[in-house]
mmCIF file of C-alpha atoms and ligand atoms in Angstrom:
data_model
loop_
_atom_site.group_PDB
_atom_site.id
_atom_site.type_symbol
_atom_site.label_atom_id
_atom_site.label_comp_id
_atom_site.label_asym_id
_atom_site.label_seq_id
_atom_site.Cartn_x
_atom_site.Cartn_y
_atom_site.Cartn_z
ATOM 1 C CA MET A 29 -5.984 -84.290 26.333
ATOM 2 C CA LEU A 30 -2.216 -84.479 25.908
ATOM 3 C CA ASN A 31 -2.641 -81.308 23.850
ATOM 4 C CA ILE A 32 -3.161 -79.195 26.960
ATOM 5 C CA VAL A 33 0.241 -80.289 28.291
ATOM 6 C CA GLU A 34 1.816 -79.536 24.895
ATOM 7 C CA GLU A 35 0.124 -76.123 24.961
ATOM 8 C CA ILE A 36 1.461 -75.383 28.454
ATOM 9 C CA ILE A 37 4.977 -76.378 27.390
ATOM 10 C CA PHE A 38 4.654 -74.263 24.236
ATOM 11 C CA ASN A 39 3.523 -71.218 26.236
ATOM 12 C CA PHE A 40 6.304 -71.614 28.778
ATOM 13 C CA SER A 41 8.879 -71.939 25.988
ATOM 14 C CA ASN A 42 7.624 -69.083 23.836
ATOM 15 C CA ASN A 43 6.286 -66.444 26.216
ATOM 16 C CA LYS A 44 9.015 -63.919 26.895
ATOM 17 C CA SER A 45 6.906 -61.461 28.919
ATOM 18 C CA LEU A 46 8.613 -60.218 32.019
ATOM 19 C CA TYR A 47 7.051 -61.101 35.346
ATOM 20 C CA ILE A 48 5.199 -58.063 36.640
ATOM 21 C CA GLY A 49 7.638 -55.458 37.880
ATOM 22 C CA GLU A 50 10.544 -57.923 37.948
ATOM 23 C CA ARG A 51 13.523 -58.649 35.710
ATOM 24 C CA LEU A 52 12.821 -62.245 34.770
ATOM 25 C CA THR A 53 10.218 -63.854 32.557
ATOM 26 C CA ILE A 54 6.966 -65.301 33.904
ATOM 27 C CA SER A 55 8.147 -68.735 32.721
ATOM 28 C CA GLU A 56 11.454 -68.436 34.591
ATOM 29 C CA HIS A 57 9.608 -67.241 37.685
ATOM 30 C CA MET A 58 7.147 -70.146 37.695
ATOM 31 C CA ILE A 59 9.898 -72.726 37.096
ATOM 32 C CA GLN A 60 11.929 -71.237 39.969
ATOM 33 C CA THR A 61 8.815 -71.415 42.169
ATOM 34 C CA ALA A 62 8.356 -75.125 41.332
ATOM 35 C CA MET A 63 12.051 -75.762 41.971
ATOM 36 C CA LEU A 64 11.717 -74.224 45.453
ATOM 37 C CA ALA A 65 8.716 -76.481 46.139
ATOM 38 C CA GLU A 66 10.818 -79.483 45.081
ATOM 39 C CA LYS A 67 13.765 -78.328 47.203
ATOM 40 C CA ASN A 68 11.399 -78.163 50.190
ATOM 41 C CA LYS A 69 10.192 -81.712 49.481
ATOM 42 C CA CYS A 70 6.590 -80.657 48.868
ATOM 43 C CA SER A 71 3.948 -82.927 47.385
ATOM 44 C CA ASN A 72 3.623 -83.262 43.613
ATOM 45 C CA ASP A 73 0.333 -81.364 43.919
ATOM 46 C CA LEU A 74 2.101 -78.377 45.433
ATOM 47 C CA ILE A 75 5.006 -78.589 42.960
ATOM 48 C CA CYS A 76 2.523 -78.589 40.086
ATOM 49 C CA SER A 77 0.550 -75.716 41.665
ATOM 50 C CA SER A 78 3.792 -73.784 42.089
ATOM 51 C CA LEU A 79 4.710 -74.433 38.460
ATOM 52 C CA LEU A 80 1.380 -73.095 37.207
ATOM 53 C CA HIS A 81 0.573 -70.447 39.831
ATOM 54 C CA ASP A 82 0.951 -67.475 37.465
ATOM 55 C CA TYR A 83 -0.136 -69.251 34.289
ATOM 56 C CA GLY A 84 -3.082 -66.857 34.039
ATOM 57 C CA HIS A 85 -0.643 -64.064 33.289
ATOM 58 C CA PHE A 86 0.093 -65.710 29.938
ATOM 59 C CA VAL A 87 -3.352 -64.703 28.779
ATOM 60 C CA LEU A 88 -2.959 -61.093 29.823
ATOM 61 C CA GLU A 89 -1.622 -59.091 26.961
ATOM 62 C CA TYR A 90 0.334 -56.489 28.892
ATOM 63 C CA PRO A 91 1.126 -57.796 32.387
ATOM 64 C CA ASN A 92 3.595 -55.000 33.168
ATOM 65 C CA GLN A 93 0.882 -52.473 32.444
ATOM 66 C CA LEU A 94 -1.086 -53.750 35.443
ATOM 67 C CA VAL A 95 1.462 -52.509 37.930
ATOM 68 C CA SER A 96 2.163 -49.235 36.170
ATOM 69 C CA ASP A 97 -1.571 -48.524 35.866
ATOM 70 C CA HIS A 98 -2.308 -49.782 39.393
ATOM 71 C CA ILE A 99 -4.944 -52.213 38.172
ATOM 72 C CA ASP A 100 -5.544 -55.535 39.933
ATOM 73 C CA GLY A 101 -5.258 -58.319 37.375
ATOM 74 C CA ASN A 102 -7.634 -60.415 39.504
ATOM 75 C CA HIS A 103 -4.737 -62.640 40.410
ATOM 76 C CA GLU A 104 -5.721 -64.543 43.528
ATOM 77 C CA THR A 105 -4.539 -63.074 46.788
ATOM 78 C CA ILE A 106 -2.836 -65.715 48.857
ATOM 79 C CA GLY A 107 -0.883 -65.642 52.035
ATOM 80 C CA ALA A 108 -1.570 -62.035 52.986
ATOM 81 C CA ASN A 109 -1.327 -63.008 56.635
ATOM 82 C CA TYR A 110 2.140 -64.313 55.923
ATOM 83 C CA LEU A 111 2.969 -61.066 54.182
ATOM 84 C CA LYS A 112 2.001 -59.098 57.279
ATOM 85 C CA LYS A 113 5.120 -60.407 59.014
ATOM 86 C CA TYR A 114 7.355 -60.343 55.992
ATOM 87 C CA PHE A 115 6.114 -57.197 54.270
ATOM 88 C CA ASP A 116 9.515 -55.507 54.448
ATOM 89 C CA ASP A 117 11.156 -58.407 52.635
ATOM 90 C CA LEU A 118 8.886 -58.053 49.622
ATOM 91 C CA SER A 119 10.093 -56.614 46.348
ATOM 92 C CA GLU A 120 8.616 -53.225 45.434
ATOM 93 C CA ALA A 121 6.441 -54.878 42.774
ATOM 94 C CA SER A 122 5.053 -57.307 45.357
ATOM 95 C CA LYS A 123 4.270 -54.474 47.773
ATOM 96 C CA THR A 124 2.353 -52.732 44.992
ATOM 97 C CA SER A 125 0.479 -55.951 44.074
ATOM 98 C CA LEU A 126 -0.447 -56.555 47.691
ATOM 99 C CA LYS A 127 -1.945 -53.076 48.002
ATOM 100 C CA LEU A 128 -3.895 -53.623 44.750
ATOM 101 C CA GLN A 129 -5.254 -56.911 46.084
ATOM 102 C CA GLY A 130 -6.692 -55.317 49.221
ATOM 103 C CA GLY A 131 -3.668 -54.956 51.480
ATOM 104 C CA ILE A 132 -2.843 -56.798 54.674
ATOM 105 C CA MET A 133 -5.671 -58.987 56.047
ATOM 106 C CA SER A 134 -7.610 -57.970 59.118
ATOM 107 C CA ASP A 135 -7.797 -60.462 62.000
ATOM 108 C CA ASN A 136 -11.253 -61.454 60.794
ATOM 109 C CA GLU A 137 -10.053 -61.994 57.232
ATOM 110 C CA THR A 138 -7.168 -64.050 58.596
ATOM 111 C CA LYS A 139 -9.589 -66.314 60.484
ATOM 112 C CA GLN A 140 -11.616 -66.787 57.285
ATOM 113 C CA PHE A 141 -8.454 -67.565 55.320
ATOM 114 C CA GLU A 142 -7.392 -70.179 57.879
ATOM 115 C CA LYS A 143 -10.675 -72.014 57.353
ATOM 116 C CA ASN A 144 -9.530 -72.910 53.845
ATOM 117 C CA ILE A 145 -8.168 -76.468 54.032
ATOM 118 C CA ASN A 146 -5.332 -75.488 51.703
ATOM 119 C CA TYR A 147 -4.250 -72.332 53.489
ATOM 120 C CA LYS A 148 -0.944 -73.765 54.718
ATOM 121 C CA ASN A 149 0.017 -74.811 51.201
ATOM 122 C CA ALA A 150 -1.076 -71.391 49.933
ATOM 123 C CA ILE A 151 1.324 -69.764 52.386
ATOM 124 C CA LYS A 152 4.128 -72.132 51.336
ATOM 125 C CA LEU A 153 3.465 -71.360 47.683
ATOM 126 C CA ARG A 154 3.511 -67.623 48.391
ATOM 127 C CA ARG A 155 6.885 -68.005 50.124
ATOM 128 C CA PHE A 156 8.310 -69.892 47.126
ATOM 129 C CA ASP A 157 6.745 -67.286 44.837
ATOM 130 C CA GLU A 158 8.614 -64.479 46.592
ATOM 131 C CA GLY A 159 11.894 -66.381 46.464
ATOM 132 C CA ALA A 160 11.563 -67.204 42.774
ATOM 133 C CA LYS A 161 12.719 -63.912 41.293
ATOM 134 C CA LYS A 162 16.402 -64.592 40.851
ATOM 135 C CA GLN A 163 18.237 -63.643 37.698
ATOM 136 C CA ASN A 164 21.011 -65.555 35.989
ATOM 137 C CA ILE A 165 20.587 -68.805 37.887
ATOM 138 C CA LYS A 166 20.454 -72.220 36.270
ATOM 139 C CA ILE A 167 16.878 -73.425 36.090
ATOM 140 C CA LYS A 168 15.123 -76.492 34.764
ATOM 141 C CA ASP A 169 13.466 -76.651 31.372
ATOM 142 C CA ILE A 170 9.654 -76.768 31.286
ATOM 143 C CA LYS A 171 10.006 -80.109 29.469
ATOM 144 C CA ASP A 172 11.519 -81.525 32.671
ATOM 145 C CA TYR A 173 8.051 -81.131 34.194
ATOM 146 C CA LYS A 174 6.162 -82.843 31.387
ATOM 147 C CA GLU A 175 5.678 -86.085 33.295
ATOM 148 C CA LEU A 176 4.389 -84.188 36.354
ATOM 149 C CA LEU A 177 2.004 -82.124 34.225
ATOM 150 C CA VAL A 178 0.683 -85.244 32.512
ATOM 151 C CA SER A 179 0.171 -86.992 35.874
ATOM 152 C CA LYS A 180 -1.648 -84.052 37.463
ATOM 153 C CA ILE A 181 -3.644 -82.652 34.568
ATOM 154 C CA ILE A 182 -4.609 -85.646 32.481
HETATM 155 FE FE1 LIG B 25 4.285 -65.541 41.143
#
């Protein structure tokens, strides 16, 4: 079972694909997201979720193609209610993704979303996600999260 953690670390270290529509790699983006969760003193569950929230993109061969072709990569839509208020703060790539994922939630969809016991954490994660697109900042190494990955996955 330790192999899955080694595989995650390998993929983080070796995947150089840029995060969709942004100027940093998916690995850098996910590590920055986890660092924001840590900075906000979130639970280890949420830090680990933040670290792995875009891991599915590693299996997509051409992630940048999704935005340019306007295809939804079936990446889970989270926090759309949050985005309603903060839509203008989103990067252009995020605005495009949001439209592809169905756009801003209706009041009814919002009520459904709030029934999910994890919706508050989903909104927090989405906030960290949006803030984790900085270039040229010092970030942790994926190996710094090995212990956390082992504790949450194995
Ligand atoms: Fe993300």
